[in-house]
mmCIF file of C-alpha atoms and ligand atoms in Angstrom:
data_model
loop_
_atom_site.group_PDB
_atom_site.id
_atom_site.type_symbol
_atom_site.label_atom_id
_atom_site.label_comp_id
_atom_site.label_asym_id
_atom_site.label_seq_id
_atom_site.Cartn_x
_atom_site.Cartn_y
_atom_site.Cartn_z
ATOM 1 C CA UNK I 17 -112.768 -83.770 10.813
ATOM 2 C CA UNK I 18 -111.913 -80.313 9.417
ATOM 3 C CA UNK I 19 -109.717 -78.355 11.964
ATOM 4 C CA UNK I 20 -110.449 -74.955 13.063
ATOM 5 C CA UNK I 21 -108.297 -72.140 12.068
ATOM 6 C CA UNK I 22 -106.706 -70.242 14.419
ATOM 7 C CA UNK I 23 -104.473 -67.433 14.785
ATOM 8 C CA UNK I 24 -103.052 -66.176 17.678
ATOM 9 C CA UNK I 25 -101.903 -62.750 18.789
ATOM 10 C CA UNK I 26 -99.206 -62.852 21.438
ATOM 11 C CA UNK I 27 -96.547 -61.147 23.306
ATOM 12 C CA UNK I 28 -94.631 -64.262 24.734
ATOM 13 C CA UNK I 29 -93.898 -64.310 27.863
ATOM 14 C CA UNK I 30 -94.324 -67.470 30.055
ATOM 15 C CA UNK I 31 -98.094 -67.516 30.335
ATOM 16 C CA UNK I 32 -98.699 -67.293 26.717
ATOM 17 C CA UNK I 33 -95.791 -69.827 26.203
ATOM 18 C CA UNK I 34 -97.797 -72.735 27.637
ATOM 19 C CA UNK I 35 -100.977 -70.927 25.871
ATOM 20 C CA UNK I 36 -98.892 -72.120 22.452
ATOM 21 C CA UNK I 37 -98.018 -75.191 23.762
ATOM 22 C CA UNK I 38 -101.772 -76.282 23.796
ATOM 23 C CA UNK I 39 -102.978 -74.286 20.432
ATOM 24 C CA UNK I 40 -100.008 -76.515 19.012
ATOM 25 C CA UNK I 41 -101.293 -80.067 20.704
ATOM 26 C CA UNK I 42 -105.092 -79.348 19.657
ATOM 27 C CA UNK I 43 -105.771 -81.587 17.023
ATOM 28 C CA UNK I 44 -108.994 -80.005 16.506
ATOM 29 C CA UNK I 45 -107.304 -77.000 15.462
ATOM 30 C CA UNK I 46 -104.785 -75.709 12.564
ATOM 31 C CA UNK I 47 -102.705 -72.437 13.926
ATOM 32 C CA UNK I 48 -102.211 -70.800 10.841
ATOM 33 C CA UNK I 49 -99.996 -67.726 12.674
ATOM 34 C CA UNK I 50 -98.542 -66.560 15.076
ATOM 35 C CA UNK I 51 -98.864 -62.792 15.672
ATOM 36 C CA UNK I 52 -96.598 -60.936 17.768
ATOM 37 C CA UNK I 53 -96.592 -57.468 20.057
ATOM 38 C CA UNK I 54 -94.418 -56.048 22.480
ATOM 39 C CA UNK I 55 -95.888 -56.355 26.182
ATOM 40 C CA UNK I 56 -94.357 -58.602 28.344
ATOM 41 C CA UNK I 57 -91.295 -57.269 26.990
ATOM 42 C CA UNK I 58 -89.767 -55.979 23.974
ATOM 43 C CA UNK I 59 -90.664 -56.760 20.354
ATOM 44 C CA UNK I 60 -87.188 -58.822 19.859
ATOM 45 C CA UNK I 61 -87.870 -60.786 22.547
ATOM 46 C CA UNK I 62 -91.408 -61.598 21.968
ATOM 47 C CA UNK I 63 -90.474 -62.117 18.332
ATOM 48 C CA UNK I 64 -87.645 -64.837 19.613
ATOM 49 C CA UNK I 65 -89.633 -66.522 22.023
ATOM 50 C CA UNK I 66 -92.176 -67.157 19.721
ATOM 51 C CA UNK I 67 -89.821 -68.413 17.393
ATOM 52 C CA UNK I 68 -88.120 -70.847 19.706
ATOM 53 C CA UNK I 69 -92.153 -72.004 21.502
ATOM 54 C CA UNK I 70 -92.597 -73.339 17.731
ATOM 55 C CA UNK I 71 -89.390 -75.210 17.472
ATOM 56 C CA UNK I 72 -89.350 -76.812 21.194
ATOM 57 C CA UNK I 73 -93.246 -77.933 19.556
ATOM 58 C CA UNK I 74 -91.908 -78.900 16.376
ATOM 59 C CA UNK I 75 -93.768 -76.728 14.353
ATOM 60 C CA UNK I 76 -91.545 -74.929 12.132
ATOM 61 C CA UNK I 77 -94.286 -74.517 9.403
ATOM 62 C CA UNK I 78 -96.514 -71.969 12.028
ATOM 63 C CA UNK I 79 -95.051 -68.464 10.392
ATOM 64 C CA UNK I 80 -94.133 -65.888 13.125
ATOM 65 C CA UNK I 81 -95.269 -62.592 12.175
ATOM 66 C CA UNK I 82 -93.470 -59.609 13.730
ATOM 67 C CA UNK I 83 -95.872 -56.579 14.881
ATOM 68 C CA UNK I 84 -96.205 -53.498 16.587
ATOM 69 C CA UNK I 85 -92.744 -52.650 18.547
ATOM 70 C CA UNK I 86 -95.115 -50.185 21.141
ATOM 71 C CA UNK I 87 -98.880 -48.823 22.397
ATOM 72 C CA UNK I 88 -100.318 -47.224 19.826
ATOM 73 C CA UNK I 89 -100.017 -43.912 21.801
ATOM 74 C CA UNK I 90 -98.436 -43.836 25.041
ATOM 75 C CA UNK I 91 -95.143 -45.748 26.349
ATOM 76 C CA UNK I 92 -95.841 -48.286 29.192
ATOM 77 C CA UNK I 93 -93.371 -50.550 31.310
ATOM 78 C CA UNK I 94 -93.315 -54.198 30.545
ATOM 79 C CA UNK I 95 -93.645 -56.976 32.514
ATOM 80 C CA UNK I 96 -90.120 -58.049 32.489
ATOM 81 C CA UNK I 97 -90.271 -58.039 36.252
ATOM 82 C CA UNK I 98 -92.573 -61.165 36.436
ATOM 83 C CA UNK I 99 -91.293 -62.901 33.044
ATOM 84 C CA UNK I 100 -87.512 -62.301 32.656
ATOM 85 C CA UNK I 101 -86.125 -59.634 30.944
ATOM 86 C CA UNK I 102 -85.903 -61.680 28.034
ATOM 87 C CA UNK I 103 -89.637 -62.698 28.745
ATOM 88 C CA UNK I 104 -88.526 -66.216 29.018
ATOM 89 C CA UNK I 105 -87.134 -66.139 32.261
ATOM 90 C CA UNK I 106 -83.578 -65.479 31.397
ATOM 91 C CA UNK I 107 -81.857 -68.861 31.453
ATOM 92 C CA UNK I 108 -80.133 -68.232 28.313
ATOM 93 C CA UNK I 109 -81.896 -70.514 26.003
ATOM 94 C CA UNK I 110 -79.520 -70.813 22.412
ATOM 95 C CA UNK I 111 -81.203 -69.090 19.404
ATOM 96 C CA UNK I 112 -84.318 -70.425 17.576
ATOM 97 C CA UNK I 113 -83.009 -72.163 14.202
ATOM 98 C CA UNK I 114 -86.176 -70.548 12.360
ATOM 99 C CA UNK I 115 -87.132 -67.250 11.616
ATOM 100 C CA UNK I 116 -89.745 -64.825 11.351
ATOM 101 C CA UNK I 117 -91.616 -63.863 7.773
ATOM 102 C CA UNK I 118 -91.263 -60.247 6.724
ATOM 103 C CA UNK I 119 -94.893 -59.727 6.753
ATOM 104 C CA UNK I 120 -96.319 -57.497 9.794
ATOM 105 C CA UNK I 121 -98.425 -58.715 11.541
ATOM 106 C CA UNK I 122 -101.359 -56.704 11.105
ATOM 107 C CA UNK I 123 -100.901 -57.299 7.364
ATOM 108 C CA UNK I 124 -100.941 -60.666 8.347
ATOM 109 C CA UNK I 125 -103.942 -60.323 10.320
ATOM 110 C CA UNK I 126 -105.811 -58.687 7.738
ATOM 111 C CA UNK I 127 -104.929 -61.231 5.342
ATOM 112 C CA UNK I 128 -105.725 -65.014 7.376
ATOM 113 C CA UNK I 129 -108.806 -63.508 8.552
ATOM 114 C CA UNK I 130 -110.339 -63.156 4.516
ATOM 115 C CA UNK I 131 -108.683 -66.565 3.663
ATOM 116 C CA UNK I 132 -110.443 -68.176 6.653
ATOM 117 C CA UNK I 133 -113.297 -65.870 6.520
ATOM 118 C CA UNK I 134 -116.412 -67.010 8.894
ATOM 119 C CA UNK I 135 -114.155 -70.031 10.539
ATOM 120 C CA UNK I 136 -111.032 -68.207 12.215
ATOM 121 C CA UNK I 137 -110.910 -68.399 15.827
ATOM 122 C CA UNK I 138 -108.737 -65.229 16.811
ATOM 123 C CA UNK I 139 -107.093 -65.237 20.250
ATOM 124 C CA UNK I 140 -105.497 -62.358 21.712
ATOM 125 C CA UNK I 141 -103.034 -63.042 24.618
ATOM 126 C CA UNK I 142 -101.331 -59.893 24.528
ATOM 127 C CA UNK I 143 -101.874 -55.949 24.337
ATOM 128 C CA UNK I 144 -103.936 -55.689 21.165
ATOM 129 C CA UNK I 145 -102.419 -53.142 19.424
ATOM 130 C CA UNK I 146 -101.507 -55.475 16.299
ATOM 131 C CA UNK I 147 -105.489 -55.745 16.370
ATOM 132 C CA UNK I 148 -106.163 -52.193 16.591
ATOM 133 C CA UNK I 149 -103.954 -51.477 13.712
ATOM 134 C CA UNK I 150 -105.303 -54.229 11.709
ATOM 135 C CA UNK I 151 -108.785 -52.497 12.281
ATOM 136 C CA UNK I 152 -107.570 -49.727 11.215
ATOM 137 C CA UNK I 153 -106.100 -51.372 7.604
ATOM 138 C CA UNK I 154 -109.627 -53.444 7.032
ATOM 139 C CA UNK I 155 -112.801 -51.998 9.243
ATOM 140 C CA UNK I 156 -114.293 -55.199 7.618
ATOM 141 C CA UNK I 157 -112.676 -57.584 9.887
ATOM 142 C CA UNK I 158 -114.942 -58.231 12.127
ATOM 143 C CA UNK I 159 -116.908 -59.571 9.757
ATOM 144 C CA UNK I 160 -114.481 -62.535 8.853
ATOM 145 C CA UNK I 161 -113.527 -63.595 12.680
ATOM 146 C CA UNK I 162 -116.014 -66.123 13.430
ATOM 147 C CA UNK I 163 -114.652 -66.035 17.274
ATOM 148 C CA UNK I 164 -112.525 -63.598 19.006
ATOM 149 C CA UNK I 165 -111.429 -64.316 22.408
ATOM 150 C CA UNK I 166 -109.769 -61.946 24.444
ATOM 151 C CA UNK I 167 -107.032 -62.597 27.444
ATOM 152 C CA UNK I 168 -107.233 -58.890 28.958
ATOM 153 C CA UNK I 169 -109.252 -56.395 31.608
ATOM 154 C CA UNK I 170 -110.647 -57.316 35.455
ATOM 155 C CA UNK I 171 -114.053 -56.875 35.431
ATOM 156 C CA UNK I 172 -114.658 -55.497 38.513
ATOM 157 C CA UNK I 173 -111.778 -53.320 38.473
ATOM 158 C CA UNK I 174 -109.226 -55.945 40.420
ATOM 159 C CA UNK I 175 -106.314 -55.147 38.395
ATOM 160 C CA UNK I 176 -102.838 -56.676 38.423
ATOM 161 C CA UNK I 177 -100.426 -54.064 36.703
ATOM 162 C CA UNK I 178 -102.447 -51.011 38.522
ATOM 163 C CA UNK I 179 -105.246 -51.413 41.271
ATOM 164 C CA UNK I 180 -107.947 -50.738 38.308
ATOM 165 C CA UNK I 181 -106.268 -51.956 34.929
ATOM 166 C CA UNK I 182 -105.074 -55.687 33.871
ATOM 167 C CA UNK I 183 -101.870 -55.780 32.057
ATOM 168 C CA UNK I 184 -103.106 -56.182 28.631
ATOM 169 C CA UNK I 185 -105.577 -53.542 28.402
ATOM 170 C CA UNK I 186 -103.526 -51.279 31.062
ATOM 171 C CA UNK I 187 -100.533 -51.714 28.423
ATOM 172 C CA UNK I 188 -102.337 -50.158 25.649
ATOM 173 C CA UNK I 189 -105.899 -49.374 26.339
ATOM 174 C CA UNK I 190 -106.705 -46.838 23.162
ATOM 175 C CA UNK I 191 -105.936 -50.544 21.244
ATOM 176 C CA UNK I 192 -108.291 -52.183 23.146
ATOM 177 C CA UNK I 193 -110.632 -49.448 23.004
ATOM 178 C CA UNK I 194 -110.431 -49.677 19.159
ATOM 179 C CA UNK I 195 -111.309 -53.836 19.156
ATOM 180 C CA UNK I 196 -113.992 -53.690 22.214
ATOM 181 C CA UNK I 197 -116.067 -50.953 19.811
ATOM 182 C CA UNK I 198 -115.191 -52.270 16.683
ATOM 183 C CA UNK I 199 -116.346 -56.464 17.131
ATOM 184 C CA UNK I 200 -120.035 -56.647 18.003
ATOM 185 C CA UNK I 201 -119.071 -59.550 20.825
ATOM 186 C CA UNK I 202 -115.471 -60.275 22.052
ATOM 187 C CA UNK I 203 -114.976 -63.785 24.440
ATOM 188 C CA UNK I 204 -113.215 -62.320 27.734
ATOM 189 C CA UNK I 205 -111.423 -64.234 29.641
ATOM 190 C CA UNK I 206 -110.144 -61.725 32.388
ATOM 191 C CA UNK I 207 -107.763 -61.215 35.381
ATOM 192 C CA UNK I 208 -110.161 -62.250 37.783
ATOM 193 C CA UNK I 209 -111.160 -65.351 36.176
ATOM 194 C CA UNK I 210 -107.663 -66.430 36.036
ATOM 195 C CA UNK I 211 -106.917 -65.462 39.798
ATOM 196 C CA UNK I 212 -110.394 -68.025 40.450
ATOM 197 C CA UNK I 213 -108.630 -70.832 37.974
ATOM 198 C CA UNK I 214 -104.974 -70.783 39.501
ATOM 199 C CA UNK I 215 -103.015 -74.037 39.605
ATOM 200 C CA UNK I 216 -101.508 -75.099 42.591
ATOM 201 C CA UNK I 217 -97.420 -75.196 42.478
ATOM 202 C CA UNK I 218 -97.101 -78.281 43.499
ATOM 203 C CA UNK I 219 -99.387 -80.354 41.472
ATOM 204 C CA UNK I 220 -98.106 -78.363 38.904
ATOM 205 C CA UNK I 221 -94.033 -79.325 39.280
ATOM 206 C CA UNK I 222 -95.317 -82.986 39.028
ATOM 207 C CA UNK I 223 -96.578 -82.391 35.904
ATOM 208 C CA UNK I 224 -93.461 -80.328 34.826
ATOM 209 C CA UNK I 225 -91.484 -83.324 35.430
ATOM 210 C CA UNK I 226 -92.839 -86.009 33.276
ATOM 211 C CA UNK I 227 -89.391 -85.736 30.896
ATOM 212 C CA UNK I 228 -90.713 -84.541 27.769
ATOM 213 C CA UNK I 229 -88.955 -82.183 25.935
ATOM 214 C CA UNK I 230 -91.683 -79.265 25.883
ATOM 215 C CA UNK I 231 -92.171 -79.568 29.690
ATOM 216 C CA UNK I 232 -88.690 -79.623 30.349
ATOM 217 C CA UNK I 233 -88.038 -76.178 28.569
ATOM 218 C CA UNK I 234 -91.264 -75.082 30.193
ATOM 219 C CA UNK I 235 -89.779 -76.207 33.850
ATOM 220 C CA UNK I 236 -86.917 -73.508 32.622
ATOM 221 C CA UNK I 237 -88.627 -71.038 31.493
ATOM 222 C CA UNK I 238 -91.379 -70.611 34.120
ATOM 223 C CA UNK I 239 -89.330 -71.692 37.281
ATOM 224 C CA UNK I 240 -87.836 -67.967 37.986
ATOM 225 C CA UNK I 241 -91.812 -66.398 37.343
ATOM 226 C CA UNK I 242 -93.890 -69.391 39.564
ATOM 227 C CA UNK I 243 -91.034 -68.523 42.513
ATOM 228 C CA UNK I 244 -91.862 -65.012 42.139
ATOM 229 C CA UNK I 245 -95.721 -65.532 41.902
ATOM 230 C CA UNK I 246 -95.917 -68.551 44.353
ATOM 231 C CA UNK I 247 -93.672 -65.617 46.769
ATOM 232 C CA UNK I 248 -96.352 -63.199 46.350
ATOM 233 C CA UNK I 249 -99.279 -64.687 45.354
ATOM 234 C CA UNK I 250 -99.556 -67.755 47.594
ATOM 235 C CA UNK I 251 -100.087 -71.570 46.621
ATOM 236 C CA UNK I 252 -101.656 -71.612 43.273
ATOM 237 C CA UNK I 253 -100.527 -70.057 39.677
ATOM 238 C CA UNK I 254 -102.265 -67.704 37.976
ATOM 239 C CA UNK I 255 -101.730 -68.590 34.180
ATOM 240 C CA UNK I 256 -103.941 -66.296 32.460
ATOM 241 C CA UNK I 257 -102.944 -67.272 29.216
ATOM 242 C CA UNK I 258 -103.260 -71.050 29.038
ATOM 243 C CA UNK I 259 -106.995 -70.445 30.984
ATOM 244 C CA UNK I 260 -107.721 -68.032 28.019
ATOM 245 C CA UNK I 261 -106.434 -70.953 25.283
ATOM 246 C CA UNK I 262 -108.748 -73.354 27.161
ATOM 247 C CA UNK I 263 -112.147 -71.290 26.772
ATOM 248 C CA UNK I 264 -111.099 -70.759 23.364
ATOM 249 C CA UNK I 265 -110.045 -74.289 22.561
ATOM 250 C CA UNK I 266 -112.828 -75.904 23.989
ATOM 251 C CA UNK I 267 -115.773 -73.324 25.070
ATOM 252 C CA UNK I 268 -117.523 -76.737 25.623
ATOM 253 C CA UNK I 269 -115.672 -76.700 29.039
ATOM 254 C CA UNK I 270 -116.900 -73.487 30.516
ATOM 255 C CA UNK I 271 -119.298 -73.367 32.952
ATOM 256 C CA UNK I 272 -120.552 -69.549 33.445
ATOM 257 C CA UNK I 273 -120.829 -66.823 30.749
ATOM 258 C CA UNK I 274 -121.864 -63.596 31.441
ATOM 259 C CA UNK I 275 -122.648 -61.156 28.052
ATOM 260 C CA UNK I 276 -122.679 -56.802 29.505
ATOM 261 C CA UNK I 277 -121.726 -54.064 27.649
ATOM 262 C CA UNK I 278 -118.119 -53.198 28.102
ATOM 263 C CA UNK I 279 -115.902 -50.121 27.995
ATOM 264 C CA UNK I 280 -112.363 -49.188 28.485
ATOM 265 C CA UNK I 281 -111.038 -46.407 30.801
ATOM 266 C CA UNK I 282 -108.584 -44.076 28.470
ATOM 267 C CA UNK I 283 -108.015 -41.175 30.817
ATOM 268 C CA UNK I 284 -108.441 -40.821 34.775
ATOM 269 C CA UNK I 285 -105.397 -40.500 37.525
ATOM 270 C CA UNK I 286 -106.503 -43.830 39.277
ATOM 271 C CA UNK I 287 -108.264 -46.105 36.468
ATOM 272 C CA UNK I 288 -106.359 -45.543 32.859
ATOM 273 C CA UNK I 289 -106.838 -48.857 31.353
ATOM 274 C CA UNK I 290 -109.696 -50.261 33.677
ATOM 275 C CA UNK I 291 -112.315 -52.482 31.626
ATOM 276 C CA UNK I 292 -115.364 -51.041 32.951
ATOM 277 C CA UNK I 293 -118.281 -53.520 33.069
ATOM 278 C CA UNK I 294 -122.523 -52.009 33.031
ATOM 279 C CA UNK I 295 -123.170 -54.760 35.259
ATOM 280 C CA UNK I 296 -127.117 -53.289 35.233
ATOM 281 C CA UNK I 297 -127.065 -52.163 31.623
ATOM 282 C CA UNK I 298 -127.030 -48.445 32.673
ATOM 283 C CA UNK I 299 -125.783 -46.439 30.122
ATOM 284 C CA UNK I 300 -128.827 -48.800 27.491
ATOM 285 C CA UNK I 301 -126.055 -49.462 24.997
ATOM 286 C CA UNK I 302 -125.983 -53.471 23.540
ATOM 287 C CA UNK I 303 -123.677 -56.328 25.059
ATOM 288 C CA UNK I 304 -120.721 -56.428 23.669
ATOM 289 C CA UNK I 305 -118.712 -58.582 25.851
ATOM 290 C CA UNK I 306 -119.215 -62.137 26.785
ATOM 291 C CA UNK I 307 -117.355 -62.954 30.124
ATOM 292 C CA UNK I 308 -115.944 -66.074 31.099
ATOM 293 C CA UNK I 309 -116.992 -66.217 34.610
ATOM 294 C CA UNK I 310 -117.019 -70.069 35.141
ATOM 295 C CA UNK I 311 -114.728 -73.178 33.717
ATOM 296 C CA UNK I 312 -114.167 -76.433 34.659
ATOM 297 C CA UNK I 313 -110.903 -76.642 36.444
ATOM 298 C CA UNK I 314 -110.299 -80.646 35.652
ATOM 299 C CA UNK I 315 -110.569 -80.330 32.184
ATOM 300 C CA UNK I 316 -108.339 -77.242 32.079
ATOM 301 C CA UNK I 317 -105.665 -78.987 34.074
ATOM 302 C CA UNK I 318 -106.413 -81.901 31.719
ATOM 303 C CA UNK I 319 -105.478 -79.907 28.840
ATOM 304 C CA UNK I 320 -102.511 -78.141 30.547
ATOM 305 C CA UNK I 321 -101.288 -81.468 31.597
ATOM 306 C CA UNK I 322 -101.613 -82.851 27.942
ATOM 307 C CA UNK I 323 -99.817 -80.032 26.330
ATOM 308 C CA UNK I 324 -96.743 -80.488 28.507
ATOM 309 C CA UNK I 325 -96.361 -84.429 27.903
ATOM 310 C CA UNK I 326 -97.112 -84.604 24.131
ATOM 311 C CA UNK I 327 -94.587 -84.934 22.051
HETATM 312 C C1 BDR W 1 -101.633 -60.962 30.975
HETATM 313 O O1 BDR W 1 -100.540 -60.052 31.077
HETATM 314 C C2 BDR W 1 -99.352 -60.673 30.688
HETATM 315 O O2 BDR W 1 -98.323 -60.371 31.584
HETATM 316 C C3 BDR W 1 -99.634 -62.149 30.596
HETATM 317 O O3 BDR W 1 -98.865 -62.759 29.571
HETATM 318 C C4 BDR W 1 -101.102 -62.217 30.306
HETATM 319 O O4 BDR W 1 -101.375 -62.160 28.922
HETATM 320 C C5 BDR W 1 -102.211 -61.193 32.348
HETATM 321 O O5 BDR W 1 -102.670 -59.994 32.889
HETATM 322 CA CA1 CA W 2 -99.644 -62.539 27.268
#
């Protein structure tokens, strides 16, 4: 069986930590990079979490590509609040014995996606400024991506970092203005979909507990974030992240897609960063998103579960 290439654009951060975890126990798939933003917090921190998700995995050959430090335009607040302030929920793990490659990561971008031109899968789990500027470097990209799937946006304006935007999008929304116009069809797996896919805390912990290394550090990690979430958000987890790595993983599994045209919100007072559906094709303009709306819940767990014990 030939694998499927993917690279993955992150800003790690618990969610996209277990996100890695499965990308890395796929054995359909070969992750030829990781790319890295700042978003759930700073550059350094994303950069070193990502660095020490590949060696808890084992996978020292993945190269770590450092990217964009900020938004392309506008400074925004992190997420440091729900993830730690070093993003891995500040238990002090010891450094990561490997190290990034020089290479930025929209160089790096630019570069996978003509190697593995017409097979990459491209997943974006963070703000997609390293995307925006690596549209900017090769307008031709789109053209080599065979899939892009997008974690990012609330498609009927339910946001979770402001009443209308979702964190990734709200974070730097000229970025994701730049990818939603530039590829003729971007997978979305959204906010909402997440919040209608939670896992429930305790099934969850049982799974944490099996003794493997990975879902050991994972317990960690994530335990300071799922008190805070399971605090405020009641009995089940949203982990937008690892849903998103599912439906891109195995589309096989999802049960409802719905394809609209789809826009992003760059100015207002109220809705700056708000992914802004045409639910009846209004405005006559062509589909450009295709949103997850749907997935099987087992066979995410399944995976989730399988990601943590490997190893
Ligand atoms: C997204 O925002 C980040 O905080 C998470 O890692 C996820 O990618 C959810 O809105
Ligand atoms: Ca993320």
């Amino acid at each position: 069986m030939t694998r499927t290439p993917i690279l993955i654009d992150t800003d790690p951060g618990i969610d996209d930590a277990l996100a890695l975890l499965m990308a890395f126990d796929s054995a359909a798939h070969d992750v030829v990079g990781l790319t890295i933003a700042a978003g759930n917090v700073g550059l350094p921190h994303t950069v070193r979490n990502a660095l020490k998700s590949c060696e808890v995995a084992g996978r020292g050959d993945v190269p770590v590509f450092p990217g964009a430090a900020a938004p392309l335009l506008h400074p925004a607040e992190d997420a440091g609040h729900v993830h730690g302030k070093d993003g891995f929920g500040d238990i002090g793990y010891p450094d990561p014995s490997l190290t990034a490659v020089a290479e930025h990561a929209a160089n790096a971008i630019v570069r996978l996606a003509r190697e593995h031109s017409g097979r990459l899968l491209l997943v974006a789990l963070g703000p997609l400024t390293n995307l925006a500027l690596a549209l900017t470097l090769d307008p031709e990209l789109p053209r080599h991506v065979d899939r892009l799937l997008v974690m990012g946006g609330a498609v009927t304006v339910h946001g979770n970092m402001t009443p209308a935007a979702e964190f990734n999008i709200g974070f730097d929304p000229e970025a994701a203005h730049i990818v939603f116009r530039a590829f003729a069809r971007v997978e979305l797996c959204d906010w909402e979909a997440t919040v209608a896919h939670g896992l429930d805390h305790r099934e969850l912990e049982t799974w944490l507990a099996v003794g493997s290394e990975r879902a050991r550090f994972y317990e960690a990690i994530s335990r300071q974030t799922r008190l805070w979430s399971e605090d405020r958000r009641g009995d089940r987890w949203y982990c937008a992240d690892a849903l998103a790595m599912a439906a891109a993983l195995a589309p096989d599994g999802a049960l409802e897609w719905v394809e609209r045209p789809l826009a992003v919100e760059l100015a207002g007072q109220h809705a700056r960063g708000a992914t802004i559906v045409d639910w009846n094709r209004q405005r006559g303009v062509a589909d450009n998103a295709r949103i997850l709306r749907r997935y099987d819940q087992a066979a995410f767990e399944q995976r989730v579960r399988k990601a943590l014990a490997a190893g």
